[in-house]
Amino acid sequence: QDMGKVKISFIEKGIHHLAGVIKREYLHWGLLLQHGFFQRVDARIKVLFLLFLILVVSLKRDVRSEITIGIFVFGLVLLSRISLVAFYKRVLLLGFFFGFLVALPSAFNVITKGEIILPIARLSGPYTFWIYHIPADIGITREGMYGVTMLTLRVVNSLALSFLVLYSTPFAEIVRALRVLKVPHSFLIILTLCYKYIFIFSRTVEDMYLSKKSRLIRDVSNKKAREWIAGRLDLIFRKSHLRCEEVFQAMLSRGFSDAIKIHGFKELGLWDGLAGLSLFLIGIFFLWI
């Protein structure tokens, strides 16, 4: 063991890494590329398109349509000049966990009856527990696998559409677009404050980590690290409560009311109209096929 090095607990490293991820993920709104196709479309049209196409994705009941929609979204990502690797790494990872893994148990004939295409186990005989029946042959059915594929494709397409809008639209524009859609003021206030607080939270966690590291002269055990983390969580909770009170009092002192006033909306131009009409017609086409 090197005496000149200080080893930090993996728990502390995880907190530091989490703070860095939060900052990197949210700072991309300030560094958006403005020369892609979707970046040039008005935020109001993008939000309407997102809601409409997610509805279409939810209504479709065949794999071919879901694959076609996925190819279309892939083309929009290309036209918007968004990094395909970074984009689909997040989409596919989340789609795997919240689509494929969640739906995988339904592929077995214990849940979905049908033709077994992949035998898994063979019991001595069928069993019945109350209202549940377990057949002697357990395996993955064709019908169950089709359902898993459908749900996974729906989740992946919905995530891809959502990330496409997020990656091509500044956060402030998304909030403004939601207000045009008559989203309640209280929800927009909470959303905006949460977005702002994420930066404060990540910076606070990182500062705590750096100050802890600068005072260490030897290794810290996992037990001591857990005790320190528990104390920091309590401190962050109390500081958050105090900061909420201070922010609310500052808002009241400046004449805060329960309404958000949105100013500076530009009129929809010819490009926005053509883009909105094209996206709407494409959505109708997907709904029809």
PDB file of C-alpha atoms in Angstrom:
ATOM      1  CA  GLN A   1       0.000   0.000   0.000  1.00  0.00           C
ATOM      2  CA  ASP A   2       1.330   3.433  -0.975  1.00  0.00           C
ATOM      3  CA  MET A   3       1.624   5.768   2.005  1.00  0.00           C
ATOM      4  CA  GLY A   4       1.329   8.843  -0.209  1.00  0.00           C
ATOM      5  CA  LYS A   5      -2.094   7.938  -1.549  1.00  0.00           C
ATOM      6  CA  VAL A   6      -5.481   8.326   0.068  1.00  0.00           C
ATOM      7  CA  LYS A   7      -8.086   5.762  -0.893  1.00  0.00           C
ATOM      8  CA  ILE A   8     -11.650   6.969  -0.912  1.00  0.00           C
ATOM      9  CA  SER A   9     -14.522   4.612  -0.126  1.00  0.00           C
ATOM     10  CA  PHE A  10     -16.470   3.401  -3.133  1.00  0.00           C
ATOM     11  CA  ILE A  11     -19.589   4.910  -1.561  1.00  0.00           C
ATOM     12  CA  GLU A  12     -18.046   8.376  -1.579  1.00  0.00           C
ATOM     13  CA  LYS A  13     -16.812   7.845  -5.115  1.00  0.00           C
ATOM     14  CA  GLY A  14     -20.338   6.912  -6.111  1.00  0.00           C
ATOM     15  CA  ILE A  15     -21.753  10.128  -4.654  1.00  0.00           C
ATOM     16  CA  HIS A  16     -19.114  12.202  -6.401  1.00  0.00           C
ATOM     17  CA  HIS A  17     -19.774  10.411  -9.688  1.00  0.00           C
ATOM     18  CA  LEU A  18     -23.540  10.884  -9.317  1.00  0.00           C
ATOM     19  CA  ALA A  19     -23.115  14.621  -8.832  1.00  0.00           C
ATOM     20  CA  GLY A  20     -20.964  14.771 -11.951  1.00  0.00           C
ATOM     21  CA  VAL A  21     -23.511  12.834 -13.996  1.00  0.00           C
ATOM     22  CA  ILE A  22     -26.320  15.155 -12.911  1.00  0.00           C
ATOM     23  CA  LYS A  23     -24.371  18.220 -13.954  1.00  0.00           C
ATOM     24  CA  ARG A  24     -23.315  16.748 -17.292  1.00  0.00           C
ATOM     25  CA  GLU A  25     -26.808  15.544 -18.148  1.00  0.00           C
ATOM     26  CA  TYR A  26     -28.499  18.845 -17.380  1.00  0.00           C
ATOM     27  CA  LEU A  27     -25.852  21.156 -18.765  1.00  0.00           C
ATOM     28  CA  HIS A  28     -26.451  19.840 -22.266  1.00  0.00           C
ATOM     29  CA  TRP A  29     -29.433  22.246 -22.502  1.00  0.00           C
ATOM     30  CA  GLY A  30     -27.010  25.136 -22.527  1.00  0.00           C
ATOM     31  CA  LEU A  31     -24.877  23.592 -25.252  1.00  0.00           C
ATOM     32  CA  LEU A  32     -27.532  22.564 -27.759  1.00  0.00           C
ATOM     33  CA  LEU A  33     -26.608  22.444 -31.424  1.00  0.00           C
ATOM     34  CA  GLN A  34     -28.825  24.972 -33.197  1.00  0.00           C
ATOM     35  CA  HIS A  35     -28.369  23.892 -36.804  1.00  0.00           C
ATOM     36  CA  GLY A  36     -30.220  20.564 -36.891  1.00  0.00           C
ATOM     37  CA  PHE A  37     -33.702  19.947 -38.249  1.00  0.00           C
ATOM     38  CA  PHE A  38     -35.536  19.537 -34.969  1.00  0.00           C
ATOM     39  CA  GLN A  39     -33.689  22.413 -33.285  1.00  0.00           C
ATOM     40  CA  ARG A  40     -35.250  24.814 -35.798  1.00  0.00           C
ATOM     41  CA  VAL A  41     -38.816  23.743 -35.023  1.00  0.00           C
ATOM     42  CA  ASP A  42     -40.801  25.784 -32.506  1.00  0.00           C
ATOM     43  CA  ALA A  43     -41.014  24.210 -29.034  1.00  0.00           C
ATOM     44  CA  ARG A  44     -44.810  24.306 -29.058  1.00  0.00           C
ATOM     45  CA  ILE A  45     -44.925  22.173 -32.188  1.00  0.00           C
ATOM     46  CA  LYS A  46     -42.367  19.742 -30.774  1.00  0.00           C
ATOM     47  CA  VAL A  47     -44.330  19.228 -27.571  1.00  0.00           C
ATOM     48  CA  LEU A  48     -47.566  18.630 -29.511  1.00  0.00           C
ATOM     49  CA  PHE A  49     -45.760  16.246 -31.846  1.00  0.00           C
ATOM     50  CA  LEU A  50     -44.314  14.368 -28.861  1.00  0.00           C
ATOM     51  CA  LEU A  51     -47.721  13.892 -27.232  1.00  0.00           C
ATOM     52  CA  PHE A  52     -49.394  12.910 -30.513  1.00  0.00           C
ATOM     53  CA  LEU A  53     -46.767  10.373 -31.601  1.00  0.00           C
ATOM     54  CA  ILE A  54     -46.522   8.791 -28.140  1.00  0.00           C
ATOM     55  CA  LEU A  55     -50.290   8.297 -28.364  1.00  0.00           C
ATOM     56  CA  VAL A  56     -49.810   6.655 -31.774  1.00  0.00           C
ATOM     57  CA  VAL A  57     -47.061   4.412 -30.358  1.00  0.00           C
ATOM     58  CA  SER A  58     -49.394   3.317 -27.550  1.00  0.00           C
ATOM     59  CA  LEU A  59     -52.253   2.528 -29.931  1.00  0.00           C
ATOM     60  CA  LYS A  60     -50.326   0.432 -32.443  1.00  0.00           C
ATOM     61  CA  ARG A  61     -50.583  -3.322 -31.905  1.00  0.00           C
ATOM     62  CA  ASP A  62     -48.128  -4.809 -34.409  1.00  0.00           C
ATOM     63  CA  VAL A  63     -44.350  -5.039 -34.406  1.00  0.00           C
ATOM     64  CA  ARG A  64     -43.993  -3.798 -37.995  1.00  0.00           C
ATOM     65  CA  SER A  65     -45.566  -0.419 -37.182  1.00  0.00           C
ATOM     66  CA  GLU A  66     -43.401   0.009 -34.079  1.00  0.00           C
ATOM     67  CA  ILE A  67     -40.250  -0.754 -36.079  1.00  0.00           C
ATOM     68  CA  THR A  68     -41.331   1.727 -38.762  1.00  0.00           C
ATOM     69  CA  ILE A  69     -41.833   4.442 -36.140  1.00  0.00           C
ATOM     70  CA  GLY A  70     -38.440   3.610 -34.655  1.00  0.00           C
ATOM     71  CA  ILE A  71     -36.779   4.034 -38.066  1.00  0.00           C
ATOM     72  CA  PHE A  72     -38.534   7.379 -38.509  1.00  0.00           C
ATOM     73  CA  VAL A  73     -37.310   8.619 -35.124  1.00  0.00           C
ATOM     74  CA  PHE A  74     -33.806   7.423 -36.031  1.00  0.00           C
ATOM     75  CA  GLY A  75     -33.996   9.575 -39.162  1.00  0.00           C
ATOM     76  CA  LEU A  76     -35.068  12.609 -37.108  1.00  0.00           C
ATOM     77  CA  VAL A  77     -32.102  12.091 -34.782  1.00  0.00           C
ATOM     78  CA  LEU A  78     -29.775  12.007 -37.797  1.00  0.00           C
ATOM     79  CA  LEU A  79     -31.328  15.157 -39.297  1.00  0.00           C
ATOM     80  CA  SER A  80     -31.032  16.891 -35.925  1.00  0.00           C
ATOM     81  CA  ARG A  81     -27.301  16.084 -35.834  1.00  0.00           C
ATOM     82  CA  ILE A  82     -27.496  14.522 -32.375  1.00  0.00           C
ATOM     83  CA  SER A  83     -24.800  12.041 -31.382  1.00  0.00           C
ATOM     84  CA  LEU A  84     -26.252   8.617 -32.150  1.00  0.00           C
ATOM     85  CA  VAL A  85     -23.994   6.791 -29.690  1.00  0.00           C
ATOM     86  CA  ALA A  86     -24.836   9.008 -26.709  1.00  0.00           C
ATOM     87  CA  PHE A  87     -28.504   9.182 -27.673  1.00  0.00           C
ATOM     88  CA  TYR A  88     -29.230   5.486 -28.203  1.00  0.00           C
ATOM     89  CA  LYS A  89     -26.994   4.377 -25.356  1.00  0.00           C
ATOM     90  CA  ARG A  90     -29.430   5.996 -22.958  1.00  0.00           C
ATOM     91  CA  VAL A  91     -32.545   4.990 -24.892  1.00  0.00           C
ATOM     92  CA  LEU A  92     -31.602   1.323 -25.237  1.00  0.00           C
ATOM     93  CA  LEU A  93     -30.349   1.024 -21.668  1.00  0.00           C
ATOM     94  CA  LEU A  94     -33.564   2.430 -20.206  1.00  0.00           C
ATOM     95  CA  GLY A  95     -35.635   0.453 -22.715  1.00  0.00           C
ATOM     96  CA  PHE A  96     -33.894  -2.752 -21.642  1.00  0.00           C
ATOM     97  CA  PHE A  97     -34.577  -2.200 -17.936  1.00  0.00           C
ATOM     98  CA  PHE A  98     -38.071  -0.673 -18.090  1.00  0.00           C
ATOM     99  CA  GLY A  99     -39.301  -2.511 -21.177  1.00  0.00           C
ATOM    100  CA  PHE A 100     -37.668  -5.881 -21.745  1.00  0.00           C
ATOM    101  CA  LEU A 101     -36.870  -6.926 -18.165  1.00  0.00           C
ATOM    102  CA  VAL A 102     -40.240  -5.769 -16.819  1.00  0.00           C
ATOM    103  CA  ALA A 103     -42.162  -7.681 -19.496  1.00  0.00           C
ATOM    104  CA  LEU A 104     -39.930 -10.783 -19.658  1.00  0.00           C
ATOM    105  CA  PRO A 105     -41.876 -12.861 -17.056  1.00  0.00           C
ATOM    106  CA  SER A 106     -44.984 -12.607 -19.261  1.00  0.00           C
ATOM    107  CA  ALA A 107     -43.159 -14.556 -21.988  1.00  0.00           C
ATOM    108  CA  PHE A 108     -43.439 -17.791 -19.961  1.00  0.00           C
ATOM    109  CA  ASN A 109     -46.404 -20.097 -20.439  1.00  0.00           C
ATOM    110  CA  VAL A 110     -47.125 -19.824 -16.710  1.00  0.00           C
ATOM    111  CA  ILE A 111     -48.507 -16.353 -17.504  1.00  0.00           C
ATOM    112  CA  THR A 112     -49.138 -16.335 -21.266  1.00  0.00           C
ATOM    113  CA  LYS A 113     -50.535 -19.527 -22.784  1.00  0.00           C
ATOM    114  CA  GLY A 114     -49.438 -20.570 -26.246  1.00  0.00           C
ATOM    115  CA  GLU A 115     -46.948 -22.526 -28.304  1.00  0.00           C
ATOM    116  CA  ILE A 116     -43.694 -23.133 -26.437  1.00  0.00           C
ATOM    117  CA  ILE A 117     -40.698 -22.131 -28.560  1.00  0.00           C
ATOM    118  CA  LEU A 118     -38.017 -22.372 -25.863  1.00  0.00           C
ATOM    119  CA  PRO A 119     -38.457 -25.038 -23.151  1.00  0.00           C
ATOM    120  CA  ILE A 120     -36.956 -24.037 -19.789  1.00  0.00           C
ATOM    121  CA  ALA A 121     -37.894 -26.766 -17.286  1.00  0.00           C
ATOM    122  CA  ARG A 122     -39.975 -29.906 -16.960  1.00  0.00           C
ATOM    123  CA  LEU A 123     -41.754 -30.797 -13.736  1.00  0.00           C
ATOM    124  CA  SER A 124     -42.996 -34.186 -12.622  1.00  0.00           C
ATOM    125  CA  GLY A 125     -46.525 -32.994 -13.185  1.00  0.00           C
ATOM    126  CA  PRO A 126     -48.785 -29.927 -13.238  1.00  0.00           C
ATOM    127  CA  TYR A 127     -49.485 -28.077  -9.996  1.00  0.00           C
ATOM    128  CA  THR A 128     -52.370 -25.868  -8.951  1.00  0.00           C
ATOM    129  CA  PHE A 129     -52.091 -23.291  -6.180  1.00  0.00           C
ATOM    130  CA  TRP A 130     -55.409 -21.582  -5.460  1.00  0.00           C
ATOM    131  CA  ILE A 131     -56.216 -19.817  -8.767  1.00  0.00           C
ATOM    132  CA  TYR A 132     -52.756 -20.361 -10.277  1.00  0.00           C
ATOM    133  CA  HIS A 133     -51.928 -23.306 -12.512  1.00  0.00           C
ATOM    134  CA  ILE A 134     -48.332 -24.353 -13.225  1.00  0.00           C
ATOM    135  CA  PRO A 135     -48.024 -26.741 -16.180  1.00  0.00           C
ATOM    136  CA  ALA A 136     -45.571 -29.623 -16.269  1.00  0.00           C
ATOM    137  CA  ASP A 137     -43.616 -28.084 -19.143  1.00  0.00           C
ATOM    138  CA  ILE A 138     -42.397 -24.536 -18.474  1.00  0.00           C
ATOM    139  CA  GLY A 139     -40.999 -22.420 -21.273  1.00  0.00           C
ATOM    140  CA  ILE A 140     -41.249 -19.276 -23.343  1.00  0.00           C
ATOM    141  CA  THR A 141     -44.228 -19.072 -25.691  1.00  0.00           C
ATOM    142  CA  ARG A 142     -44.449 -17.471 -29.095  1.00  0.00           C
ATOM    143  CA  GLU A 143     -47.383 -15.321 -27.988  1.00  0.00           C
ATOM    144  CA  GLY A 144     -45.602 -14.238 -24.820  1.00  0.00           C
ATOM    145  CA  MET A 145     -42.438 -13.304 -26.696  1.00  0.00           C
ATOM    146  CA  TYR A 146     -44.499 -11.251 -29.128  1.00  0.00           C
ATOM    147  CA  GLY A 147     -45.996  -9.322 -26.222  1.00  0.00           C
ATOM    148  CA  VAL A 148     -42.549  -8.708 -24.714  1.00  0.00           C
ATOM    149  CA  THR A 149     -41.267  -7.445 -28.072  1.00  0.00           C
ATOM    150  CA  MET A 150     -44.247  -5.108 -28.463  1.00  0.00           C
ATOM    151  CA  LEU A 151     -43.865  -3.597 -25.009  1.00  0.00           C
ATOM    152  CA  THR A 152     -40.108  -3.180 -25.426  1.00  0.00           C
ATOM    153  CA  LEU A 153     -40.521  -1.431 -28.780  1.00  0.00           C
ATOM    154  CA  ARG A 154     -43.186   0.861 -27.332  1.00  0.00           C
ATOM    155  CA  VAL A 155     -40.943   1.830 -24.445  1.00  0.00           C
ATOM    156  CA  VAL A 156     -37.926   2.373 -26.713  1.00  0.00           C
ATOM    157  CA  ASN A 157     -39.914   4.494 -29.183  1.00  0.00           C
ATOM    158  CA  SER A 158     -41.482   6.582 -26.411  1.00  0.00           C
ATOM    159  CA  LEU A 159     -38.077   7.159 -24.808  1.00  0.00           C
ATOM    160  CA  ALA A 160     -36.506   8.047 -28.163  1.00  0.00           C
ATOM    161  CA  LEU A 161     -39.215  10.616 -28.874  1.00  0.00           C
ATOM    162  CA  SER A 162     -38.891  12.135 -25.405  1.00  0.00           C
ATOM    163  CA  PHE A 163     -35.103  12.344 -25.565  1.00  0.00           C
ATOM    164  CA  LEU A 164     -35.288  13.805 -29.070  1.00  0.00           C
ATOM    165  CA  VAL A 165     -37.373  16.707 -27.780  1.00  0.00           C
ATOM    166  CA  LEU A 166     -35.204  17.129 -24.671  1.00  0.00           C
ATOM    167  CA  TYR A 167     -31.939  17.044 -26.618  1.00  0.00           C
ATOM    168  CA  SER A 168     -33.125  19.581 -29.168  1.00  0.00           C
ATOM    169  CA  THR A 169     -35.014  22.062 -26.965  1.00  0.00           C
ATOM    170  CA  PRO A 170     -33.755  24.349 -24.157  1.00  0.00           C
ATOM    171  CA  PHE A 171     -35.462  23.780 -20.830  1.00  0.00           C
ATOM    172  CA  ALA A 172     -36.909  27.303 -20.748  1.00  0.00           C
ATOM    173  CA  GLU A 173     -38.565  26.754 -24.124  1.00  0.00           C
ATOM    174  CA  ILE A 174     -40.111  23.494 -22.926  1.00  0.00           C
ATOM    175  CA  VAL A 175     -41.627  25.279 -19.923  1.00  0.00           C
ATOM    176  CA  ARG A 176     -42.975  28.026 -22.161  1.00  0.00           C
ATOM    177  CA  ALA A 177     -44.488  25.481 -24.519  1.00  0.00           C
ATOM    178  CA  LEU A 178     -46.167  23.655 -21.636  1.00  0.00           C
ATOM    179  CA  ARG A 179     -47.747  26.913 -20.472  1.00  0.00           C
ATOM    180  CA  VAL A 180     -49.212  27.452 -23.930  1.00  0.00           C
ATOM    181  CA  LEU A 181     -50.774  23.998 -23.580  1.00  0.00           C
ATOM    182  CA  LYS A 182     -52.554  25.215 -20.393  1.00  0.00           C
ATOM    183  CA  VAL A 183     -50.435  23.204 -17.968  1.00  0.00           C
ATOM    184  CA  PRO A 184     -51.209  24.466 -14.410  1.00  0.00           C
ATOM    185  CA  HIS A 185     -48.997  27.249 -13.060  1.00  0.00           C
ATOM    186  CA  SER A 186     -48.222  25.344  -9.872  1.00  0.00           C
ATOM    187  CA  PHE A 187     -46.809  22.407 -11.819  1.00  0.00           C
ATOM    188  CA  LEU A 188     -44.551  24.678 -13.895  1.00  0.00           C
ATOM    189  CA  ILE A 189     -43.297  26.434 -10.762  1.00  0.00           C
ATOM    190  CA  ILE A 190     -42.414  23.114  -9.126  1.00  0.00           C
ATOM    191  CA  LEU A 191     -40.772  21.873 -12.328  1.00  0.00           C
ATOM    192  CA  THR A 192     -38.657  25.008 -12.711  1.00  0.00           C
ATOM    193  CA  LEU A 193     -37.559  25.076  -9.067  1.00  0.00           C
ATOM    194  CA  CYS A 194     -36.642  21.386  -9.165  1.00  0.00           C
ATOM    195  CA  TYR A 195     -34.571  21.953 -12.293  1.00  0.00           C
ATOM    196  CA  LYS A 196     -32.730  24.853 -10.681  1.00  0.00           C
ATOM    197  CA  TYR A 197     -32.187  22.974  -7.429  1.00  0.00           C
ATOM    198  CA  ILE A 198     -30.563  20.052  -9.217  1.00  0.00           C
ATOM    199  CA  PHE A 199     -27.546  22.249  -9.946  1.00  0.00           C
ATOM    200  CA  ILE A 200     -27.388  23.443  -6.334  1.00  0.00           C
ATOM    201  CA  PHE A 201     -27.689  19.880  -5.053  1.00  0.00           C
ATOM    202  CA  SER A 202     -24.971  18.484  -7.330  1.00  0.00           C
ATOM    203  CA  ARG A 203     -22.599  21.341  -6.494  1.00  0.00           C
ATOM    204  CA  THR A 204     -23.237  20.919  -2.761  1.00  0.00           C
ATOM    205  CA  VAL A 205     -22.537  17.188  -2.913  1.00  0.00           C
ATOM    206  CA  GLU A 206     -19.368  17.757  -4.913  1.00  0.00           C
ATOM    207  CA  ASP A 207     -18.122  20.460  -2.512  1.00  0.00           C
ATOM    208  CA  MET A 208     -18.745  18.171   0.459  1.00  0.00           C
ATOM    209  CA  TYR A 209     -16.840  15.393  -1.249  1.00  0.00           C
ATOM    210  CA  LEU A 210     -13.856  17.620  -2.075  1.00  0.00           C
ATOM    211  CA  SER A 211     -13.710  19.128   1.414  1.00  0.00           C
ATOM    212  CA  LYS A 212     -13.827  15.650   2.945  1.00  0.00           C
ATOM    213  CA  LYS A 213     -11.079  14.415   0.647  1.00  0.00           C
ATOM    214  CA  SER A 214      -8.824  17.418   1.336  1.00  0.00           C
ATOM    215  CA  ARG A 215      -8.816  16.706   5.084  1.00  0.00           C
ATOM    216  CA  LEU A 216      -7.935  13.012   4.836  1.00  0.00           C
ATOM    217  CA  ILE A 217      -4.452  11.723   5.530  1.00  0.00           C
ATOM    218  CA  ARG A 218      -5.290   8.019   5.575  1.00  0.00           C
ATOM    219  CA  ASP A 219      -7.812   5.543   4.244  1.00  0.00           C
ATOM    220  CA  VAL A 220     -11.418   5.644   5.419  1.00  0.00           C
ATOM    221  CA  SER A 221     -13.265   2.422   6.200  1.00  0.00           C
ATOM    222  CA  ASN A 222     -16.641   1.707   4.656  1.00  0.00           C
ATOM    223  CA  LYS A 223     -18.276   1.968   8.081  1.00  0.00           C
ATOM    224  CA  LYS A 224     -16.905   5.475   8.637  1.00  0.00           C
ATOM    225  CA  ALA A 225     -17.896   6.406   5.088  1.00  0.00           C
ATOM    226  CA  ARG A 226     -21.491   5.264   5.693  1.00  0.00           C
ATOM    227  CA  GLU A 227     -21.641   7.294   8.909  1.00  0.00           C
ATOM    228  CA  TRP A 228     -20.336  10.365   7.097  1.00  0.00           C
ATOM    229  CA  ILE A 229     -22.831   9.924   4.246  1.00  0.00           C
ATOM    230  CA  ALA A 230     -25.745   9.559   6.689  1.00  0.00           C
ATOM    231  CA  GLY A 231     -24.697  12.795   8.358  1.00  0.00           C
ATOM    232  CA  ARG A 232     -24.397  14.605   5.025  1.00  0.00           C
ATOM    233  CA  LEU A 233     -27.841  13.428   3.946  1.00  0.00           C
ATOM    234  CA  ASP A 234     -29.335  14.843   7.120  1.00  0.00           C
ATOM    235  CA  LEU A 235     -27.460  18.112   6.575  1.00  0.00           C
ATOM    236  CA  ILE A 236     -28.619  18.366   2.947  1.00  0.00           C
ATOM    237  CA  PHE A 237     -32.219  17.715   3.997  1.00  0.00           C
ATOM    238  CA  ARG A 238     -32.121  20.475   6.608  1.00  0.00           C
ATOM    239  CA  LYS A 239     -30.380  22.878   4.236  1.00  0.00           C
ATOM    240  CA  SER A 240     -32.963  22.112   1.528  1.00  0.00           C
ATOM    241  CA  HIS A 241     -35.830  22.843   3.904  1.00  0.00           C
ATOM    242  CA  LEU A 242     -34.205  26.111   4.967  1.00  0.00           C
ATOM    243  CA  ARG A 243     -33.473  27.086   1.361  1.00  0.00           C
ATOM    244  CA  CYS A 244     -37.112  26.452   0.373  1.00  0.00           C
ATOM    245  CA  GLU A 245     -38.284  28.774   3.119  1.00  0.00           C
ATOM    246  CA  GLU A 246     -35.790  31.458   2.099  1.00  0.00           C
ATOM    247  CA  VAL A 247     -36.710  31.218  -1.590  1.00  0.00           C
ATOM    248  CA  PHE A 248     -40.421  31.388  -0.826  1.00  0.00           C
ATOM    249  CA  GLN A 249     -39.994  34.428   1.412  1.00  0.00           C
ATOM    250  CA  ALA A 250     -37.868  36.117  -1.254  1.00  0.00           C
ATOM    251  CA  MET A 251     -40.535  35.410  -3.876  1.00  0.00           C
ATOM    252  CA  LEU A 252     -43.254  36.878  -1.649  1.00  0.00           C
ATOM    253  CA  SER A 253     -41.181  39.995  -0.958  1.00  0.00           C
ATOM    254  CA  ARG A 254     -40.904  40.590  -4.704  1.00  0.00           C
ATOM    255  CA  GLY A 255     -44.643  40.395  -5.282  1.00  0.00           C
ATOM    256  CA  PHE A 256     -44.955  36.735  -6.224  1.00  0.00           C
ATOM    257  CA  SER A 257     -48.388  35.473  -7.231  1.00  0.00           C
ATOM    258  CA  ASP A 258     -49.495  31.983  -8.218  1.00  0.00           C
ATOM    259  CA  ALA A 259     -49.353  32.766 -11.947  1.00  0.00           C
ATOM    260  CA  ILE A 260     -46.433  32.586 -14.354  1.00  0.00           C
ATOM    261  CA  LYS A 261     -46.304  35.227 -17.040  1.00  0.00           C
ATOM    262  CA  ILE A 262     -44.755  34.085 -20.299  1.00  0.00           C
ATOM    263  CA  HIS A 263     -43.389  36.824 -22.533  1.00  0.00           C
ATOM    264  CA  GLY A 264     -41.603  36.972 -25.827  1.00  0.00           C
ATOM    265  CA  PHE A 265     -43.273  34.197 -27.799  1.00  0.00           C
ATOM    266  CA  LYS A 266     -42.478  34.611 -31.446  1.00  0.00           C
ATOM    267  CA  GLU A 267     -45.093  34.043 -34.110  1.00  0.00           C
ATOM    268  CA  LEU A 268     -44.996  30.750 -35.926  1.00  0.00           C
ATOM    269  CA  GLY A 269     -43.224  31.173 -39.248  1.00  0.00           C
ATOM    270  CA  LEU A 270     -43.588  29.356 -42.539  1.00  0.00           C
ATOM    271  CA  TRP A 271     -40.929  26.818 -41.569  1.00  0.00           C
ATOM    272  CA  ASP A 272     -42.726  26.006 -38.309  1.00  0.00           C
ATOM    273  CA  GLY A 273     -46.031  25.605 -40.116  1.00  0.00           C
ATOM    274  CA  LEU A 274     -44.596  23.286 -42.771  1.00  0.00           C
ATOM    275  CA  ALA A 275     -42.690  21.249 -40.193  1.00  0.00           C
ATOM    276  CA  GLY A 276     -45.749  20.956 -37.943  1.00  0.00           C
ATOM    277  CA  LEU A 277     -48.011  19.933 -40.839  1.00  0.00           C
ATOM    278  CA  SER A 278     -45.482  17.374 -42.078  1.00  0.00           C
ATOM    279  CA  LEU A 279     -45.038  15.823 -38.640  1.00  0.00           C
ATOM    280  CA  PHE A 280     -48.810  15.705 -38.134  1.00  0.00           C
ATOM    281  CA  LEU A 281     -49.391  13.974 -41.487  1.00  0.00           C
ATOM    282  CA  ILE A 282     -46.643  11.475 -40.736  1.00  0.00           C
ATOM    283  CA  GLY A 283     -48.297  10.719 -37.390  1.00  0.00           C
ATOM    284  CA  ILE A 284     -51.637  10.176 -39.156  1.00  0.00           C
ATOM    285  CA  PHE A 285     -49.895   7.837 -41.597  1.00  0.00           C
ATOM    286  CA  PHE A 286     -48.454   5.774 -38.735  1.00  0.00           C
ATOM    287  CA  LEU A 287     -51.882   5.677 -37.113  1.00  0.00           C
ATOM    288  CA  TRP A 288     -53.442   4.439 -40.352  1.00  0.00           C
ATOM    289  CA  ILE A 289     -50.978   1.689 -41.314  1.00  0.00           C
TER     290      ILE A 289
END
